[in-house]
mmCIF file of C-alpha atoms in Angstrom:
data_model
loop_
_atom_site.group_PDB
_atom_site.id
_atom_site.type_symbol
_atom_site.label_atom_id
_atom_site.label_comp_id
_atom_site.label_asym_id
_atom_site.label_seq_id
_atom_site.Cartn_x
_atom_site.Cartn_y
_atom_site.Cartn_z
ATOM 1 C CA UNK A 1 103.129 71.690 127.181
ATOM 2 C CA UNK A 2 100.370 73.344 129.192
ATOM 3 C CA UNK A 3 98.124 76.021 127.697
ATOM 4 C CA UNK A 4 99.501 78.487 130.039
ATOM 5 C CA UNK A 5 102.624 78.113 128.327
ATOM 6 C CA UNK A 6 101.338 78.193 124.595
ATOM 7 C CA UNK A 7 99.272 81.395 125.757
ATOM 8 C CA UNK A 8 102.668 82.918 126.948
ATOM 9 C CA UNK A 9 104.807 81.823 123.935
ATOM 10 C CA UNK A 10 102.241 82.681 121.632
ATOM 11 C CA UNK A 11 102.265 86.209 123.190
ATOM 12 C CA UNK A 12 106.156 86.474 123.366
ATOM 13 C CA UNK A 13 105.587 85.779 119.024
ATOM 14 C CA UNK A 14 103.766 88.402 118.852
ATOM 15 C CA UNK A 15 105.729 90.760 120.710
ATOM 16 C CA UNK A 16 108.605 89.648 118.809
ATOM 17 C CA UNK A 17 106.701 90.170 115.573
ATOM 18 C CA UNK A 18 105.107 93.925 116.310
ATOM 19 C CA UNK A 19 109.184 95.379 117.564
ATOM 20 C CA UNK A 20 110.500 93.942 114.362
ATOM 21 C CA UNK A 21 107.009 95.796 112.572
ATOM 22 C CA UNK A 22 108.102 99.087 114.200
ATOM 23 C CA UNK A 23 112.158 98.972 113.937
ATOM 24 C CA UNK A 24 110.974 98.433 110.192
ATOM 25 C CA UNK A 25 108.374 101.073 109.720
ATOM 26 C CA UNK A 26 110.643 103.381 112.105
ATOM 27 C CA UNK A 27 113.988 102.681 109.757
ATOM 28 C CA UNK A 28 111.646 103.026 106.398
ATOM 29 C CA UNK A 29 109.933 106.516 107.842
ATOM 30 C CA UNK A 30 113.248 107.674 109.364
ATOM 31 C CA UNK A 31 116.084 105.896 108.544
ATOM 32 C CA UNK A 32 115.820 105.123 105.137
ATOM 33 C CA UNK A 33 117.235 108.314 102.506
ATOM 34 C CA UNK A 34 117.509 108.917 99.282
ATOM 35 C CA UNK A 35 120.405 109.723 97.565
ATOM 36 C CA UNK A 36 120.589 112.760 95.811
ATOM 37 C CA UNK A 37 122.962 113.759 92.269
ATOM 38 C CA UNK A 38 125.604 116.390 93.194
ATOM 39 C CA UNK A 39 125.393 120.166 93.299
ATOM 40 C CA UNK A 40 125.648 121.840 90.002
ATOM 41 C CA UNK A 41 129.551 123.879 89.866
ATOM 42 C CA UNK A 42 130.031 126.719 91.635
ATOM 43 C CA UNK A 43 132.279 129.297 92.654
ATOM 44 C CA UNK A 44 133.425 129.408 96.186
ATOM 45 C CA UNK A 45 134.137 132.808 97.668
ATOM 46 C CA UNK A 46 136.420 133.629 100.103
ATOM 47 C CA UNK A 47 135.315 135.106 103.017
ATOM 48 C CA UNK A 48 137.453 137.270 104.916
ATOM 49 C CA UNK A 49 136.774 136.608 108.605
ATOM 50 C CA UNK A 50 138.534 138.357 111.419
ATOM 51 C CA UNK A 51 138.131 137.552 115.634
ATOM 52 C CA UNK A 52 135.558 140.421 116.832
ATOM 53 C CA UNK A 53 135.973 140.849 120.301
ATOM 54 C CA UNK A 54 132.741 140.142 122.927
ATOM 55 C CA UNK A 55 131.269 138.084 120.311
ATOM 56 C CA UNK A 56 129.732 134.604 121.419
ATOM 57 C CA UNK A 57 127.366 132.133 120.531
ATOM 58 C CA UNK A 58 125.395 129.936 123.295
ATOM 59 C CA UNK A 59 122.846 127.109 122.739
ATOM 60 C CA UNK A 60 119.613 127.423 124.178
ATOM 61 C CA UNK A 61 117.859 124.163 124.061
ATOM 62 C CA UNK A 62 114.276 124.345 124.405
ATOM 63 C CA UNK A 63 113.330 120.697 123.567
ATOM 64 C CA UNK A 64 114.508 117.207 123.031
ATOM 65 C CA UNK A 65 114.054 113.677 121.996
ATOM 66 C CA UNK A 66 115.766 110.833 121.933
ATOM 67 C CA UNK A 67 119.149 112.547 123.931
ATOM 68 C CA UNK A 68 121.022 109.615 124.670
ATOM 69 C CA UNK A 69 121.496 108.796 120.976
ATOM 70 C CA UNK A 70 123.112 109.572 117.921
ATOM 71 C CA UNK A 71 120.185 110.670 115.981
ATOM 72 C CA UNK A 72 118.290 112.630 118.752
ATOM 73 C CA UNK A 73 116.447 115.545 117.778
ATOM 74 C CA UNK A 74 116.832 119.118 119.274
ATOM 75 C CA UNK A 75 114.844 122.270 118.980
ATOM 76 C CA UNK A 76 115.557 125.758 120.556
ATOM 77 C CA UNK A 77 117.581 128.880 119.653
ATOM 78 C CA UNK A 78 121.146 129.921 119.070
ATOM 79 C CA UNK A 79 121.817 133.181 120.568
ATOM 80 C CA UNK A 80 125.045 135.411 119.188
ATOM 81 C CA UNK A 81 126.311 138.149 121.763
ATOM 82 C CA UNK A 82 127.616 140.940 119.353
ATOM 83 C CA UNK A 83 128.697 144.239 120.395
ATOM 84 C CA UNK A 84 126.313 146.248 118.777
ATOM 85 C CA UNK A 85 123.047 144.035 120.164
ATOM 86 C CA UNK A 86 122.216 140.257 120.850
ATOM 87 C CA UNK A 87 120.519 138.159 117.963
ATOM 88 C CA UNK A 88 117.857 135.062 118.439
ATOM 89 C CA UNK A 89 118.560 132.614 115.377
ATOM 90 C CA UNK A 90 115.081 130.616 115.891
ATOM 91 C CA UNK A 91 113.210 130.184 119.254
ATOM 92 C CA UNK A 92 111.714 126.776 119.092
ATOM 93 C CA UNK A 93 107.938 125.554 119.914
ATOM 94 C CA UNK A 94 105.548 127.916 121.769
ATOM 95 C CA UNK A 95 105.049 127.226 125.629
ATOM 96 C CA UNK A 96 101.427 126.841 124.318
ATOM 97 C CA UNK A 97 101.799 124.623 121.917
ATOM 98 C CA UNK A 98 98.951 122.382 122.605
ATOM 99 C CA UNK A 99 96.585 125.390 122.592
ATOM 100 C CA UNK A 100 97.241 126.617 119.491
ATOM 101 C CA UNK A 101 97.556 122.905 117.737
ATOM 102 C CA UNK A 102 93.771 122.097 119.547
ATOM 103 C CA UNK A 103 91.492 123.315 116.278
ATOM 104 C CA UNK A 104 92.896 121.143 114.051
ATOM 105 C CA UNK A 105 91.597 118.171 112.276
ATOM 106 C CA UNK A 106 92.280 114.909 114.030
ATOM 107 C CA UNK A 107 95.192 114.158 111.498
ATOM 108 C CA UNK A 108 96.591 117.183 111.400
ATOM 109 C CA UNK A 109 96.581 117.475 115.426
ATOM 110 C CA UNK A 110 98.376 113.791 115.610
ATOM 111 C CA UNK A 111 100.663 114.534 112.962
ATOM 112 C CA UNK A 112 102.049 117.814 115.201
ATOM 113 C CA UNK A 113 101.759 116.030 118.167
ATOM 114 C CA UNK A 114 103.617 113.457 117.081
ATOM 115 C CA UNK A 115 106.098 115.423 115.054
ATOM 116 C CA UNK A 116 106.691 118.848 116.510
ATOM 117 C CA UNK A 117 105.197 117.882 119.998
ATOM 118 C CA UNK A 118 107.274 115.676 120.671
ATOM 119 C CA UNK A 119 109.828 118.862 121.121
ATOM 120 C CA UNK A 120 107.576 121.132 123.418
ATOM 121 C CA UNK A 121 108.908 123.392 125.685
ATOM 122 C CA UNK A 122 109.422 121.915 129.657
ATOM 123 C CA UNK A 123 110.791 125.596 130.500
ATOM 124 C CA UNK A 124 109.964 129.079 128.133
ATOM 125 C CA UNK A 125 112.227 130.279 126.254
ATOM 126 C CA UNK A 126 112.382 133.728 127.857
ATOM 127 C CA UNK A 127 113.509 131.538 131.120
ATOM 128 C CA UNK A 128 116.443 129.768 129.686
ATOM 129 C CA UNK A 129 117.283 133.175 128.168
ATOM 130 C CA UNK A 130 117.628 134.454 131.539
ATOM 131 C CA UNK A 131 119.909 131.243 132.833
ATOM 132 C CA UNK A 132 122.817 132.221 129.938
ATOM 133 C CA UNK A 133 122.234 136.148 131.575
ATOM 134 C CA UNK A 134 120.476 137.335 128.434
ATOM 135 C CA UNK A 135 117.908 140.151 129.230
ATOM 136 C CA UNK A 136 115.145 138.998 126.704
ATOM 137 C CA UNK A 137 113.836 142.138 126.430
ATOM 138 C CA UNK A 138 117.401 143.725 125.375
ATOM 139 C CA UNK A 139 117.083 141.691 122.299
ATOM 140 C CA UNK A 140 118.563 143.849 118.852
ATOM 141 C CA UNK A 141 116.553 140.928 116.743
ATOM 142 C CA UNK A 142 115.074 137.395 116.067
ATOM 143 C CA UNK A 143 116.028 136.055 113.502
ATOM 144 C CA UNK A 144 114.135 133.268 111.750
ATOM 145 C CA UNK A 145 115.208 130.363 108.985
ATOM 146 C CA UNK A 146 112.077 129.592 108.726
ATOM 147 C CA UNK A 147 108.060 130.585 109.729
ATOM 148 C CA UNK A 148 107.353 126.966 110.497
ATOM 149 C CA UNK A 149 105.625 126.568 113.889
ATOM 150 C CA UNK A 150 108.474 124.594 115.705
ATOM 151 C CA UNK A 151 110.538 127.842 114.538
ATOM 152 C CA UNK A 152 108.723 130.517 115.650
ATOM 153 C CA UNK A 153 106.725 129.364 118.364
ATOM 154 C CA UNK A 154 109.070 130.748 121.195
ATOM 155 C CA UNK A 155 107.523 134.072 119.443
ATOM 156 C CA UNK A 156 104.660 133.974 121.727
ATOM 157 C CA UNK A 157 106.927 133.650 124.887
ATOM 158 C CA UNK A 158 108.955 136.880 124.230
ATOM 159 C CA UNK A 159 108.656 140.336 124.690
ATOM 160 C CA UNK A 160 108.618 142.554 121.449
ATOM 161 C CA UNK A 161 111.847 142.062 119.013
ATOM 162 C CA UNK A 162 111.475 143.037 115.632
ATOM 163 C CA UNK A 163 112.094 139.779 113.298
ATOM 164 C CA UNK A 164 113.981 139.162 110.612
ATOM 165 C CA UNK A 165 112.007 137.505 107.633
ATOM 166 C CA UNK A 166 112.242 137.747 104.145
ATOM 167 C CA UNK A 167 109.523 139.344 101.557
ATOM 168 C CA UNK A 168 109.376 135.371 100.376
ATOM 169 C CA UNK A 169 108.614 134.033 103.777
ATOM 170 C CA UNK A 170 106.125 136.765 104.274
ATOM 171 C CA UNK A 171 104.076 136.007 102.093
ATOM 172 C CA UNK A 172 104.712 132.220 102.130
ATOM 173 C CA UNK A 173 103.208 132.042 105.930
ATOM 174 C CA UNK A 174 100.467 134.480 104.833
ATOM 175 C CA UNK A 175 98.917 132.113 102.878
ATOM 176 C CA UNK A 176 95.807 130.423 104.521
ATOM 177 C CA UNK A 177 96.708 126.810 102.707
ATOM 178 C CA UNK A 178 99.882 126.736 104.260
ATOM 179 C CA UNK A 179 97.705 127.227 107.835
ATOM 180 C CA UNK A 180 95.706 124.751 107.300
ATOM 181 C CA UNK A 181 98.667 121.962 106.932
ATOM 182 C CA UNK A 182 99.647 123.167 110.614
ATOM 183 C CA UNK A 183 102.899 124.387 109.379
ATOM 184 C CA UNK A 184 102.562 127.894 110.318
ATOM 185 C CA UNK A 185 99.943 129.111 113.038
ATOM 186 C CA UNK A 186 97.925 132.258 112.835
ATOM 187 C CA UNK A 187 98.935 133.326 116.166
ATOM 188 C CA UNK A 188 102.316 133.359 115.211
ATOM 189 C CA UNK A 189 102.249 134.932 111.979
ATOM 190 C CA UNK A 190 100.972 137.939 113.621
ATOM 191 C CA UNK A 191 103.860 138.574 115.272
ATOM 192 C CA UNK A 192 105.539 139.050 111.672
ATOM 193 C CA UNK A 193 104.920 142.092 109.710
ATOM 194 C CA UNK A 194 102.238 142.294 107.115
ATOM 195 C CA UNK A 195 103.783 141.545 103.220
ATOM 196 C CA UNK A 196 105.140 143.981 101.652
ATOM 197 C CA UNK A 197 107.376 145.525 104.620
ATOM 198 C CA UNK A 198 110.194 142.647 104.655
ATOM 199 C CA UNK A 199 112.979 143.211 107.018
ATOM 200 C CA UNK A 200 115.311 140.637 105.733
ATOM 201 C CA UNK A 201 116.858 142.074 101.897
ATOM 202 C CA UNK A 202 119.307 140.127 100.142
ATOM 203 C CA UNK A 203 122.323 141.856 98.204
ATOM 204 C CA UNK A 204 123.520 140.357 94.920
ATOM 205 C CA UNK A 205 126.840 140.059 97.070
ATOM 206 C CA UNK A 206 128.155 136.107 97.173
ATOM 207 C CA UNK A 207 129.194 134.670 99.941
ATOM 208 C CA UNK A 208 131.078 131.433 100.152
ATOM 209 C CA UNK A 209 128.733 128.863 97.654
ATOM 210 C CA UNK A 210 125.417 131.439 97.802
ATOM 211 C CA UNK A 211 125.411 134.104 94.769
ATOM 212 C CA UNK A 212 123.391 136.552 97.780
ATOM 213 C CA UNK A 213 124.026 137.214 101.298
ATOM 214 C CA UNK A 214 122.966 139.778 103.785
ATOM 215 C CA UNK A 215 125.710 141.155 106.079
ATOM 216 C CA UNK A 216 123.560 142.021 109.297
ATOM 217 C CA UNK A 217 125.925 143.847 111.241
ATOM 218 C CA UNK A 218 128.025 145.122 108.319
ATOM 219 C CA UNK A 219 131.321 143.373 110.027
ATOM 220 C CA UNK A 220 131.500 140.094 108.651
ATOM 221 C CA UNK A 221 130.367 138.481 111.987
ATOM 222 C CA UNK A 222 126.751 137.502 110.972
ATOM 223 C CA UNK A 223 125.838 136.459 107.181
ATOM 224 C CA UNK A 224 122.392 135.478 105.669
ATOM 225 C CA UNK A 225 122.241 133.786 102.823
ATOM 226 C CA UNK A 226 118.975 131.835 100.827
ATOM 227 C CA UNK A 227 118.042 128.716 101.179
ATOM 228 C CA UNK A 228 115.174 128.541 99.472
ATOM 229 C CA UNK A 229 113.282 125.030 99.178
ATOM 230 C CA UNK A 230 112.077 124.175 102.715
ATOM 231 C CA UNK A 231 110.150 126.775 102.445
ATOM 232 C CA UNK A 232 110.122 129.881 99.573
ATOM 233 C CA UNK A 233 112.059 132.038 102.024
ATOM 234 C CA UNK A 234 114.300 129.421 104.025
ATOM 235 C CA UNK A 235 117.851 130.827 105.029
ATOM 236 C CA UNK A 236 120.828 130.039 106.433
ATOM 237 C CA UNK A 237 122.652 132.007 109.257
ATOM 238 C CA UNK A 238 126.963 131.833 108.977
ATOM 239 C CA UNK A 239 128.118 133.074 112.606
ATOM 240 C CA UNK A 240 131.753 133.496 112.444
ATOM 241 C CA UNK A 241 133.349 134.065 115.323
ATOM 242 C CA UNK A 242 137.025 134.036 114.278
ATOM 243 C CA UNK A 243 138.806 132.668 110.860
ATOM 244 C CA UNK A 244 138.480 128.492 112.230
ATOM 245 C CA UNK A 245 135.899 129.021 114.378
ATOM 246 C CA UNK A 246 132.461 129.594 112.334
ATOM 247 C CA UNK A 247 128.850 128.143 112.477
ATOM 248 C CA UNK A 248 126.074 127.808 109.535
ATOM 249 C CA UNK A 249 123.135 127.192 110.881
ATOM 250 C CA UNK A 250 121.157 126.063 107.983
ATOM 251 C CA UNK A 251 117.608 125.133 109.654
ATOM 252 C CA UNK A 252 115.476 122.071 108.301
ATOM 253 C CA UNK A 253 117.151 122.655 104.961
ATOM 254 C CA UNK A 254 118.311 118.726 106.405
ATOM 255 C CA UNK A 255 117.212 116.566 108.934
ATOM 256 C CA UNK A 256 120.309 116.049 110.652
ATOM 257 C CA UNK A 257 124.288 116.068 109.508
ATOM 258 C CA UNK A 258 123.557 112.719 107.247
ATOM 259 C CA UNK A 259 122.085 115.355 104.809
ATOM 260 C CA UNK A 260 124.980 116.764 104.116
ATOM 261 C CA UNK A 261 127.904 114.358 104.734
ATOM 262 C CA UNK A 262 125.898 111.567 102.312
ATOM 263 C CA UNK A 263 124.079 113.473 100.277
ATOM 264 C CA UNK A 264 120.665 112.413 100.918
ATOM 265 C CA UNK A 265 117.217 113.940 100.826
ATOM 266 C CA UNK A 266 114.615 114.130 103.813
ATOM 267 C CA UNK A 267 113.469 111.245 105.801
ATOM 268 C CA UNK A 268 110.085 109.818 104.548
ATOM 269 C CA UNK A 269 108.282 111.330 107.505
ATOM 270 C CA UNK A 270 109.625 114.740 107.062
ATOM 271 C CA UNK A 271 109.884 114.872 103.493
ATOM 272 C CA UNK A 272 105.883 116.419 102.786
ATOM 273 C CA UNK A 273 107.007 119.674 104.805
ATOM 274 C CA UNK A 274 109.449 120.646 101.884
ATOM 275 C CA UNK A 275 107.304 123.472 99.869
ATOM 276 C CA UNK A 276 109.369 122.604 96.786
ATOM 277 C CA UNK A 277 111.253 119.444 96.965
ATOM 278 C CA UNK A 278 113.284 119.553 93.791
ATOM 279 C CA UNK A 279 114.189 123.029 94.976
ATOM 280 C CA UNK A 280 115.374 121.727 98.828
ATOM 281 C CA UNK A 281 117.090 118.772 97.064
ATOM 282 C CA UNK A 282 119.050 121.252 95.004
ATOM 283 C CA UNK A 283 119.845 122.735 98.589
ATOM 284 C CA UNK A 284 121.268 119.156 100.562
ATOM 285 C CA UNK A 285 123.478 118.956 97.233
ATOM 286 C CA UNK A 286 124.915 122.359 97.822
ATOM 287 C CA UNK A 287 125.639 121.771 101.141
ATOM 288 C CA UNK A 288 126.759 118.804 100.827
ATOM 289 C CA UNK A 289 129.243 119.996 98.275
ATOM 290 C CA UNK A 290 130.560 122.811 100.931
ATOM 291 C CA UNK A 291 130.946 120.482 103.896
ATOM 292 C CA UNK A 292 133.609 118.967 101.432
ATOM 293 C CA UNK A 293 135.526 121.954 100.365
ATOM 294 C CA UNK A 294 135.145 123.397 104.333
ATOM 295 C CA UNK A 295 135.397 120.039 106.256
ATOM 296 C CA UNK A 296 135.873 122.606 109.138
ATOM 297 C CA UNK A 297 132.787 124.819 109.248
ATOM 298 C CA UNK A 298 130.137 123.003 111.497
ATOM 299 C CA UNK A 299 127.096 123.026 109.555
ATOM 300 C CA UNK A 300 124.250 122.927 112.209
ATOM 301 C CA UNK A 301 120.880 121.732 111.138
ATOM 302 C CA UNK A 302 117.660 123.094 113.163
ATOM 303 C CA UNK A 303 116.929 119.894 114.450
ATOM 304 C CA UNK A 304 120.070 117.314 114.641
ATOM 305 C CA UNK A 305 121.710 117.304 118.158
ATOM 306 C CA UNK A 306 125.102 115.725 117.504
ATOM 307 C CA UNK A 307 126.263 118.906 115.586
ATOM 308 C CA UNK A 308 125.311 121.448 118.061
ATOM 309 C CA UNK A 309 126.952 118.992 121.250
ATOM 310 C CA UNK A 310 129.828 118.901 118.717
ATOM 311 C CA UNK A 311 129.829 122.641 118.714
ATOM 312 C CA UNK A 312 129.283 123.264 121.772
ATOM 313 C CA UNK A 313 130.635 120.882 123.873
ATOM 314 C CA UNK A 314 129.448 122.580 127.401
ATOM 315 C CA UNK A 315 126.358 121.402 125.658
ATOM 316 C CA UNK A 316 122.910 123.317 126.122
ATOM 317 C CA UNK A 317 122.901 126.261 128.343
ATOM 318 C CA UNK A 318 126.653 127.130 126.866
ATOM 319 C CA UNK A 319 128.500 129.511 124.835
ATOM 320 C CA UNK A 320 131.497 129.585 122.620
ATOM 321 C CA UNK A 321 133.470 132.384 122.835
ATOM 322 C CA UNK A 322 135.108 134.530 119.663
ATOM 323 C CA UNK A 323 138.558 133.796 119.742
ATOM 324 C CA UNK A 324 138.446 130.281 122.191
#
């Protein structure tokens, strides 16, 4: 055999050798859950949900990985049309993403990059507003699960909307530790209101498996309820658009609709940006325990792309229609 081909099956080895290395670090980091003990009992309420008429919901993706498969990610908004003024659930990374990422430490800086860059912006949000016909300026609210950057990013690309946050989450991306993690940027906590002046209030009302809820447009259409865990002040958005045709949007409170359907916690990768983990755990159980006693609401999680092209169908850049 001549050296040439030694060299060359030598090198084919080691190819061979580093894609089994990363399928295995890639399945271990990503892959790889743990499965969690079920939800405590609870109570399910019945909601009484009736078809509002003019009421949509469209998907505005703002970034992607991975499209082709099952477990791409997603990023963006979910905008409802409601007769008494549009709501933004979310709005996805900043258009400036890299500039507000660039003071960081080097870890920190790869860690977003690799993370939460990887689901930057191609087109701003106000733009792909525009392409569904929305007026971005004519927004009633934004709406936010969470104050993570990847969540309130498209802040910085939008005119003035008063937002939607809890007295928790206030404070929560107020705090300067949390800033320096790169989970929350300064930039775009000054778009929230100082703590102390929350505009998101719970009721001790239940809803469905949640003991509060917060009914935004007082017609059943649009209900908040905690999710505390992610992050201190993590919710979950039910847009119900007629009795068997409803949405919960529940943010990162999973990675994707494994969470749920199995019962498992976060991803290795992903599971360090859960402020209390025990708590968020607690969370995955609870929905997990809903998904089987409504096998027909479509639980959307912030990030997992099968559920919204499962939703949606028209996929991004669509809208489902009350009554449809």
């Amino acid at each position: 055999m001549s050296a040439t081909s030694k060299w060359l099956r030598r090198l084919l080895l080691l190819f061979l050798i580093a894609v089994v290395a990363i399928g295995a670090a890639f399945y271990a980091l990503y892959f790889r859950r743990t499965s969690l003990p079920p939800a405590a009992p609870h109570a399910l309420v019945a909601s009484s949900i009736a078809s509002l008429p003019g009421l949509s919901a469209c998907w505005i993706e703002t970034g992607k990985t991975f499209s082709n498969f099952s477990f791409g990610s997603t990023a963006g908004s979910l905008l409802v049309r409601h007769p008494a003024g549009d709501l933004l659930i979310d709005t996805g990374n900043s258009s400036h993403f890299d500039e507000e990422i660039r003071g960081y430490p080097f870890r920190t800086w790869f860690k977003l990059q690799f993370l939460a860059g990887q689901l930057k912006p191609p087109v701003p949000l106000p733009e792909l507003l525009r392409r569904v016909k929305e007026d971005p300026a004519k927004l009633r609210w934004v709406i936010l699960s969470h104050a993570h950057l990847d969540h309130s990013g498209g802040l910085m690309d939008l005119p003035h909307v008063p937002i939607l946050l809890s007295e928790e989450e206030l404070q929560f991306a107020a705090n300067p530790s949390v800033e320096a993690k790169g989970f929350v940027i300064a930039a775009h906590v000054q778009k929230f209101l100082a703590p102390g002046s929350p505009t998101l209030r719970f009721d001790p009302q239940p809803y469905e498996a949640f003991d509060e809820s917060a009914n935004l447009y007082k017609d059943g259409s649009v209900v908040v309820v905690p999710l505390r865990g992610h992050t201190p002040g993590s919710v979950g958005i039910f847009v119900n658009l007629a009795p068997r045709l409803r949405l919960f949007y529940v943010g990162d409170a999973v990675d994707d609709e494994r969470g749920f359907r199995e019962r498992v916690g976060k991803s290795l990768m992903l599971r360090d940006s859960d402020d209390d983990e025990a708590l968020a755990n607690q969370v995955v159980a609870r929905l997990s325990d809903l998904h089987e006693k409504l096998p027909e609401l479509a639980i959307i999680p912030a990030h997992g792309r099968s559920a919204y092209k499962n939703f949606f169908p028209g996929g991004p850049l669509s809208c489902v229609v009350s009554g449809q």
